[in-house]
Structure formats: structure tokens, C-alpha cells
mmCIF file of C-alpha atoms and ligand atoms in Angstrom:
data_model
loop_
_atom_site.group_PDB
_atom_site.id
_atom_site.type_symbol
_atom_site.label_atom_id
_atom_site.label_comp_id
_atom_site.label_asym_id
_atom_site.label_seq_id
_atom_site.Cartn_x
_atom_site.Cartn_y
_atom_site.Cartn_z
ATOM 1 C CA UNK A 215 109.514 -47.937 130.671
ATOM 2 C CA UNK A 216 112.425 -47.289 128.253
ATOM 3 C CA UNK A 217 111.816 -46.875 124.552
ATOM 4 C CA UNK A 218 114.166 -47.035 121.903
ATOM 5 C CA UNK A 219 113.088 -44.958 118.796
ATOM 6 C CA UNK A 220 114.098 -45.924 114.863
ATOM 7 C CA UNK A 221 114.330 -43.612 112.060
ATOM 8 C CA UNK A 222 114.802 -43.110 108.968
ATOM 9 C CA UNK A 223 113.793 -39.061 108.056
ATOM 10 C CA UNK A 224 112.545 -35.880 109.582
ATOM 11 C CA UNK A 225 111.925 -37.540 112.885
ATOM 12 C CA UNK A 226 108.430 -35.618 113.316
ATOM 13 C CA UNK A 227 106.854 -38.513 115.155
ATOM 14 C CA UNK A 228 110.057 -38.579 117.413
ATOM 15 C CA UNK A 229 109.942 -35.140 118.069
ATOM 16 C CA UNK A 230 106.064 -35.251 119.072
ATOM 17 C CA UNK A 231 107.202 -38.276 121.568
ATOM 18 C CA UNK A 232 110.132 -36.291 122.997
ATOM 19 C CA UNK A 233 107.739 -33.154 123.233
ATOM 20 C CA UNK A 234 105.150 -35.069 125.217
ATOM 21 C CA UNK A 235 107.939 -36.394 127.543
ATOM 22 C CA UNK A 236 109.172 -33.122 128.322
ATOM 23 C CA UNK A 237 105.717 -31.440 129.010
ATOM 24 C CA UNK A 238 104.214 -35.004 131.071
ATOM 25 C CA UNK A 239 107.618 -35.845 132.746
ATOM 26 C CA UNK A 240 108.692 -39.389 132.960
ATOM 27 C CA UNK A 241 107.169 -40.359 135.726
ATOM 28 C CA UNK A 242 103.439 -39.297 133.958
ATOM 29 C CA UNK A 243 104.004 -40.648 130.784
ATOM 30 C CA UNK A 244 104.916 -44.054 131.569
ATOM 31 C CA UNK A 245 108.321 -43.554 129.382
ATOM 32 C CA UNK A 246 111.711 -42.269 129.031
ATOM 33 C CA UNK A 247 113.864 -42.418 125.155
ATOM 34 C CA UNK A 248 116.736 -44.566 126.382
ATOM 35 C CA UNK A 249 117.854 -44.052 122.720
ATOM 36 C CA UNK A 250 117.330 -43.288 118.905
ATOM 37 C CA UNK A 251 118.715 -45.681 116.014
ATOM 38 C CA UNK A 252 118.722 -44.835 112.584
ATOM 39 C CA UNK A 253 119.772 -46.352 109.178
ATOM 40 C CA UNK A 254 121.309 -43.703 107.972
ATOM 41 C CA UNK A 255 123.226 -40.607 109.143
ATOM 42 C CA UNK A 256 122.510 -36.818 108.426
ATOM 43 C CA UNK A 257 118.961 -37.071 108.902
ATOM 44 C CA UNK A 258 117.216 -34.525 111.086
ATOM 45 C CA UNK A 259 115.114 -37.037 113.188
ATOM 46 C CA UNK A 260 119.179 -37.868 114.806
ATOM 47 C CA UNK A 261 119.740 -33.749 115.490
ATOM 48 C CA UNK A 262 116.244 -33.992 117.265
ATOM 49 C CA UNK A 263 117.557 -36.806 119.473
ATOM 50 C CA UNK A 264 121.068 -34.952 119.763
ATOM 51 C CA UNK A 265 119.341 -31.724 120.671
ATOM 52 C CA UNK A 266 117.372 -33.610 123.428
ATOM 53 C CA UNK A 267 120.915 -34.870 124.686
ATOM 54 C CA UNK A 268 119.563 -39.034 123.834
ATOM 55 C CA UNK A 269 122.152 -41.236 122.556
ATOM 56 C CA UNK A 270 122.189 -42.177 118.626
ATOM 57 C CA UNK A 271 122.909 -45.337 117.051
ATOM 58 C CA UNK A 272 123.607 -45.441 113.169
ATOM 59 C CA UNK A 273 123.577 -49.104 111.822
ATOM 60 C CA UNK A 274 123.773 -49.301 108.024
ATOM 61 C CA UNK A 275 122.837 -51.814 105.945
ATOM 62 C CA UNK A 276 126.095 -51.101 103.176
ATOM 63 C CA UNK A 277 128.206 -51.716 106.167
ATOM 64 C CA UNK A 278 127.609 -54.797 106.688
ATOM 65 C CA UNK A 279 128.490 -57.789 104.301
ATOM 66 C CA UNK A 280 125.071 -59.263 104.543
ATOM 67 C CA UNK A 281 121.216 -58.158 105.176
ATOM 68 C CA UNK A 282 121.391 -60.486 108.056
ATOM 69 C CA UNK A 283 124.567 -59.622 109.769
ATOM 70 C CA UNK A 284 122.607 -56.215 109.317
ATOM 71 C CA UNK A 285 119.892 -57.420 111.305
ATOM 72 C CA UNK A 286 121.575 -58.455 113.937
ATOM 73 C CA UNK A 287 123.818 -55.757 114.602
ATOM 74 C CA UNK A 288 120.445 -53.844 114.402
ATOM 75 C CA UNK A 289 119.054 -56.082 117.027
ATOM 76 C CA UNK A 290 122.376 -55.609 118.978
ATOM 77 C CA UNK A 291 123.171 -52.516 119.190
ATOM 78 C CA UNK A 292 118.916 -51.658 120.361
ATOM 79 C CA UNK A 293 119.251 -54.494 122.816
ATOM 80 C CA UNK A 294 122.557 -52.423 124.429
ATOM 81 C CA UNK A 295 119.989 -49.902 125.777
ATOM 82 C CA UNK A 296 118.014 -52.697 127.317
ATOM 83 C CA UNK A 297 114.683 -51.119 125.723
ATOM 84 C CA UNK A 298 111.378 -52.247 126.844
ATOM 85 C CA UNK A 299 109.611 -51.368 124.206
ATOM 86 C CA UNK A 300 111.225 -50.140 120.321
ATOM 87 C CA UNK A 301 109.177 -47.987 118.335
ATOM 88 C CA UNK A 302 109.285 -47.050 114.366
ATOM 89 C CA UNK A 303 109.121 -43.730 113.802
ATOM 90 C CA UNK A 304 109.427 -43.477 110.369
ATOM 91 C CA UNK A 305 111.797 -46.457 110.306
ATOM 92 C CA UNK A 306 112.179 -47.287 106.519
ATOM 93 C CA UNK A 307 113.589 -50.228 106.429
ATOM 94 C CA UNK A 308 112.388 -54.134 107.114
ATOM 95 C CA UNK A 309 114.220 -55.669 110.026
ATOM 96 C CA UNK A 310 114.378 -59.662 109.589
ATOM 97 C CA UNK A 311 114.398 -62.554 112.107
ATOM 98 C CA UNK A 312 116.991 -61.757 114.342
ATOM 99 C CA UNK A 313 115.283 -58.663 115.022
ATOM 100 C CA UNK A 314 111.999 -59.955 115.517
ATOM 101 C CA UNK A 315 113.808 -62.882 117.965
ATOM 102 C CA UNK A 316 114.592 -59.859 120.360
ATOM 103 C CA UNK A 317 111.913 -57.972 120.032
ATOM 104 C CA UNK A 318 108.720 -59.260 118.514
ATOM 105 C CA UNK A 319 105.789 -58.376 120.402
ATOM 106 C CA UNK A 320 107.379 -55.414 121.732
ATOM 107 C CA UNK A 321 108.138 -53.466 118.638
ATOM 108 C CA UNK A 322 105.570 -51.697 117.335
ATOM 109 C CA UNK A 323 105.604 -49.198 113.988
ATOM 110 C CA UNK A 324 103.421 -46.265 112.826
ATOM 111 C CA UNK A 325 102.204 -46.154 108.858
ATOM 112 C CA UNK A 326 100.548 -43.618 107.169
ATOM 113 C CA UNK A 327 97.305 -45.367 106.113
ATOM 114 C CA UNK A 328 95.104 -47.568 107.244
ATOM 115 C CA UNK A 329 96.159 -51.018 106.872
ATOM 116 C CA UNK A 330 95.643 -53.379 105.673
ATOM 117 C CA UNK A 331 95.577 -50.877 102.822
ATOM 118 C CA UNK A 332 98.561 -49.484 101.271
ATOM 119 C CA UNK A 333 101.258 -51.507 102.885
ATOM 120 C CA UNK A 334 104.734 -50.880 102.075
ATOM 121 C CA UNK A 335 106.800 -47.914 101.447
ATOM 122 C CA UNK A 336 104.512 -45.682 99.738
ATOM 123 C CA UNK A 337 100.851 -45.940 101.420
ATOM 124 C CA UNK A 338 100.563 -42.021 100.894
ATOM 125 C CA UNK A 339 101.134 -42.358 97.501
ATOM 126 C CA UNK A 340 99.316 -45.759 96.585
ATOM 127 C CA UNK A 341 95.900 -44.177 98.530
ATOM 128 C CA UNK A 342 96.157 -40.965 96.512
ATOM 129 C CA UNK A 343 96.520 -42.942 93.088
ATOM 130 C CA UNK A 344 93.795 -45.353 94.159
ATOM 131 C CA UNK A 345 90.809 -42.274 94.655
ATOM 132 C CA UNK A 346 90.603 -43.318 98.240
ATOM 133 C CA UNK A 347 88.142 -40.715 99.791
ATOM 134 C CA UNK A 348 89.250 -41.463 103.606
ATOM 135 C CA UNK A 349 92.957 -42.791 104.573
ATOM 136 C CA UNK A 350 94.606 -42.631 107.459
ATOM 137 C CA UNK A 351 97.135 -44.060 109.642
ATOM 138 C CA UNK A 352 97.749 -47.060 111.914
ATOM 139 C CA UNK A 353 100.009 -48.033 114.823
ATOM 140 C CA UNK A 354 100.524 -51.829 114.917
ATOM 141 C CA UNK A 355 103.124 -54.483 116.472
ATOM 142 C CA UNK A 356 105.457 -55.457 113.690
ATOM 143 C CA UNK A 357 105.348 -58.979 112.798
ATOM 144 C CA UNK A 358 107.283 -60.889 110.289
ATOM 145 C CA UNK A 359 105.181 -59.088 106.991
ATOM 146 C CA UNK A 360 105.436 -55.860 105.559
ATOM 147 C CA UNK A 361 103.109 -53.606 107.931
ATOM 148 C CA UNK A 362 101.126 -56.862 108.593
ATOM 149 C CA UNK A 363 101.156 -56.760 112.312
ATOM 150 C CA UNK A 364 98.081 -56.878 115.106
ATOM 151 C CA UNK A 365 96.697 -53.324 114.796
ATOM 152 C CA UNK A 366 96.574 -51.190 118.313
ATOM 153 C CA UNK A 367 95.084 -48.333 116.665
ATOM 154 C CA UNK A 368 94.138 -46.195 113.626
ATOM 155 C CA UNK A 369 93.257 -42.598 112.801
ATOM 156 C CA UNK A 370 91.343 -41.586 110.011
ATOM 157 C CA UNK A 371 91.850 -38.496 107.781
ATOM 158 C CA UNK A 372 90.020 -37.395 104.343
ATOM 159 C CA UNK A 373 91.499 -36.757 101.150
ATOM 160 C CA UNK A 374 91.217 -33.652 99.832
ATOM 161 C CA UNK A 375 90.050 -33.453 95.793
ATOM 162 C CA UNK A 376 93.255 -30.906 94.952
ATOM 163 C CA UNK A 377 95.844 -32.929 97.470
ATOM 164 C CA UNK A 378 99.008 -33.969 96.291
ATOM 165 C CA UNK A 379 100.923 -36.262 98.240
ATOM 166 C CA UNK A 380 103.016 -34.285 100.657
ATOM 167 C CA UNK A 381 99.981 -32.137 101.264
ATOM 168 C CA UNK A 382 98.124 -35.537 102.059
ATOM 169 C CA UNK A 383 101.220 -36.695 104.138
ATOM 170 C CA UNK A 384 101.494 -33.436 106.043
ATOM 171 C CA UNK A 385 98.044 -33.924 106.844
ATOM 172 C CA UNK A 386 98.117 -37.450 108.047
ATOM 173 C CA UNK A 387 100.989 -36.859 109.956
ATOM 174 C CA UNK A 388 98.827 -34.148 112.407
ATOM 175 C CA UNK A 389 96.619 -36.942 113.381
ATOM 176 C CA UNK A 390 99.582 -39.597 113.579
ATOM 177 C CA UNK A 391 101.720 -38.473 115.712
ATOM 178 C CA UNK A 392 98.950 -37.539 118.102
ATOM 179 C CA UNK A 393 97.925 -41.688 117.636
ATOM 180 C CA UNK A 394 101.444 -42.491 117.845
ATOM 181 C CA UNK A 395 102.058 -40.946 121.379
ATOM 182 C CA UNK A 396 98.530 -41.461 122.519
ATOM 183 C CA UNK A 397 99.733 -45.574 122.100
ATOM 184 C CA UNK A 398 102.843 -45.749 123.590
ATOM 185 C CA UNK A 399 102.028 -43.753 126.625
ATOM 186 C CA UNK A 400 99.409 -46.639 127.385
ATOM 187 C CA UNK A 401 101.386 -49.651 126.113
ATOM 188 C CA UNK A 402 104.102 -48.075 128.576
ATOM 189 C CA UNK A 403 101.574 -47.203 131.331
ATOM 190 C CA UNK A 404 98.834 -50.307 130.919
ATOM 191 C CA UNK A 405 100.937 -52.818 129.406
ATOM 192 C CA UNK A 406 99.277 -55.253 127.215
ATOM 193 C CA UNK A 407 97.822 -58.710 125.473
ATOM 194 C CA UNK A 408 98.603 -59.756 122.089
ATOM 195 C CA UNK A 409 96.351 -62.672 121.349
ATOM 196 C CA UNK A 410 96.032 -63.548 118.076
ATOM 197 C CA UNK A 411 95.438 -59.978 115.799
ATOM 198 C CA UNK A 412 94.139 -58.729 119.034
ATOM 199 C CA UNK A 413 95.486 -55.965 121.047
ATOM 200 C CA UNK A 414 94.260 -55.899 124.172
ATOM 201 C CA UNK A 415 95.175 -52.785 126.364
ATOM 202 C CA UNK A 416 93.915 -52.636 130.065
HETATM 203 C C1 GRF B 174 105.559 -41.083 108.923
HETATM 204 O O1 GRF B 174 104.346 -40.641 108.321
HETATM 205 C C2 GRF B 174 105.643 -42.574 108.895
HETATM 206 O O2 GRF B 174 104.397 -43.220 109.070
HETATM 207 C C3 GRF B 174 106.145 -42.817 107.494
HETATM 208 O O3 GRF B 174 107.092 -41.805 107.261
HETATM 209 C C4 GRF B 174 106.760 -40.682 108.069
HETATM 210 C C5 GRF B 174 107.950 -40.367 108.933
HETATM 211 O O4 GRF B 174 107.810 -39.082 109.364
HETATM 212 N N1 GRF B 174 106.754 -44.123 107.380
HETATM 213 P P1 GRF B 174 108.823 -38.507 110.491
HETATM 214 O O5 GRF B 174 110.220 -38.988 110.121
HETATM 215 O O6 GRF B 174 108.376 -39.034 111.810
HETATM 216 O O7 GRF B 174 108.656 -37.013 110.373
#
């Protein structure tokens, strides 16, 4: 299957995807990165794809006159590696309805706690500041909410009394990326059934 990867920052969860690739092969994983997009340039999640010898797409949103021209260049420039699958790495920004015309139901994102709590851009933050004891992380299809998508999987990790967030982030990422690659190997290897808020993976 061919992936295309989005991102947005240190490209940790990419790396962890490319790293399984190399050490499974192709073949055993179920998936090759056909490509990585981002939203912005000089981020280190676009060196890791460069280093790994992947194209890199940079579509950003001030150069476009609208958020939905946006969008669809998005969408267009993704669909130009004929990707079976698009996953958010990190991606930090909301794609709209021309995105989700493409690819809905075959775009799936990763967030760092476990919805349907702490949505949006700061779920580290918002479960630290709430005195959750246990957070987490989820991998889910994106839909057309914020982070409101049919939930594949989720990975719980305790907060520590003295954490701050990074150190709550850092830790949260350790069991993420392991979730995130776990998922797309079998979405790639299985396929799948989305019925309803149901994943259903053979
Ligand atoms: C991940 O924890 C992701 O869930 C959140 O931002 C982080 C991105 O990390 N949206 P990286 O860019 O993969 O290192």
C-alpha cells in the first residue's frame, strides 16, 4: 500500500514509520511512504523524509488566496502520489471538504490523548490543566470535526504528579508512535470496515 505522510513539526511519528519500514521491508509491512506533505517548510519531520530520499510537498495556507483553494491544492498535490492511505503525523492543521471528498475514510490522524477528551490543538496541555491522572493517545479516521473521527485505537499513559507538559508529551509520544505504526501496518496489511464509529480490522 502507499502512504502519504502530513506534518507539521519534529516528524517523530514519521520517523518511527520510516524506521519500521526499513527494518520490516515493504513487502512485510504492508507499506511503502510514496510521500511526505507539510504546511510549512524548515521543519525537521521534511529533513527526515529528505534523508530517507521520499519526495516532499509544502502546501501553505498564506499562499493561497483562500482556506479552500488551500484545501484543495492540499488534496491535489496528495492525490499526485496516488496514496492509498494519508496519515497525520503531527499534521497541525484542519483540512476541509475538498480534502475529506478525496480522502475520507482513508485518512486517518494520531492525537496525543484520548479522545474524546482534549480535542484540538493542545490535548497535552488541556489534560495536564484538567488533573487528569491517566491520558493517552488515539489513532482515529478523520472525519469532518476536530479529532472527532471513528477511533481504531488508543494507548494509555499516566501522568506524573511533577510533569510538565513536554515531559508529559515526550512521554506520550513513546507509546504513540508505537500505536501509530502498530495501526497502519494492519490497516495496510488487513484492510478494513468503517461502519458507523466502528472500526473493524480483520
Ligand atoms: C504528536 O504527539 C501528535 O499527536 C501531535 O503532535 C505531535 C507530533 O509529533 N499532534 P512529531 O512531529 O511526530 O514528532
Amino acid at each position: 500500500k502507499r502512504l502519504v505522510v502530513l506534518v507539521s513539526g519534529s516528524g517523530t511519528n514519521l520517523q518511527a514509520l520510516l524506521d519500521k519500514i526499513a527494518t520490516d521491508g515493504t513487502s512485510g509491512y504492508g507499506a511503502e511512504i510514496v510521500a511526505v506533505g507539510a504546511d510549512r517548510d524548515g521543519i525537521v519531520g521534511l529533513e527526515r523524509a529528505e534523508s530517507a530520499g521520499i519526495p516532499t510537498f509544502v502546501c501553505r495556507v498564506k499562499d493561497h488566496a483562500t482556506r479552500d483553494e488551500w484545501d484543495a491544492a492540499l488534496a491535489e498535490a496528495t492525490a499526485s502520489y496516488e496514496p492509498d492511505l494519508v496519515v497525520s503525523a503531527g499534521f497541525m492543521k484542519i483540512v476541509g471538504k475538498r480534502f475529506l471528498a478525496r480522502f475520507g475514510g482513508r485518512f486517518v490522524n494520531t492525537h496525543p490523548a484520548l479522545l474524546p477528551s482534549f480535542p484540538g490543538a493542545h490535548g497535552v496541555r488541556d489534560a495536564l490543566a484538567y488533573g487528569a491522572k491517566v491520558t493517552g493517545c488515539t489513532v482515529h479516521f478523520v472525519d469532518d470535526g476536530v479529532d472527532t473521527g471513528p477511533i481504531i485505537a488508543q494507548g494509555v499513559v499516566p501522568v506524573g504528579d511533577e510533569d510538565d507538559e513536554s515531559a508529559l508529551h515526550e512521554r506520550i509520544k513513546e507509546v504513540e508512535r508505537r500505536l501509530l505504526v502498530d495501526v497502519v501496518g494492519r490497516l495496510a496489511r488487513n484492510g478494513y470496515r468503517i461502519e458507523g464509529r466502528k472500526v473493524f480490522i480483520p
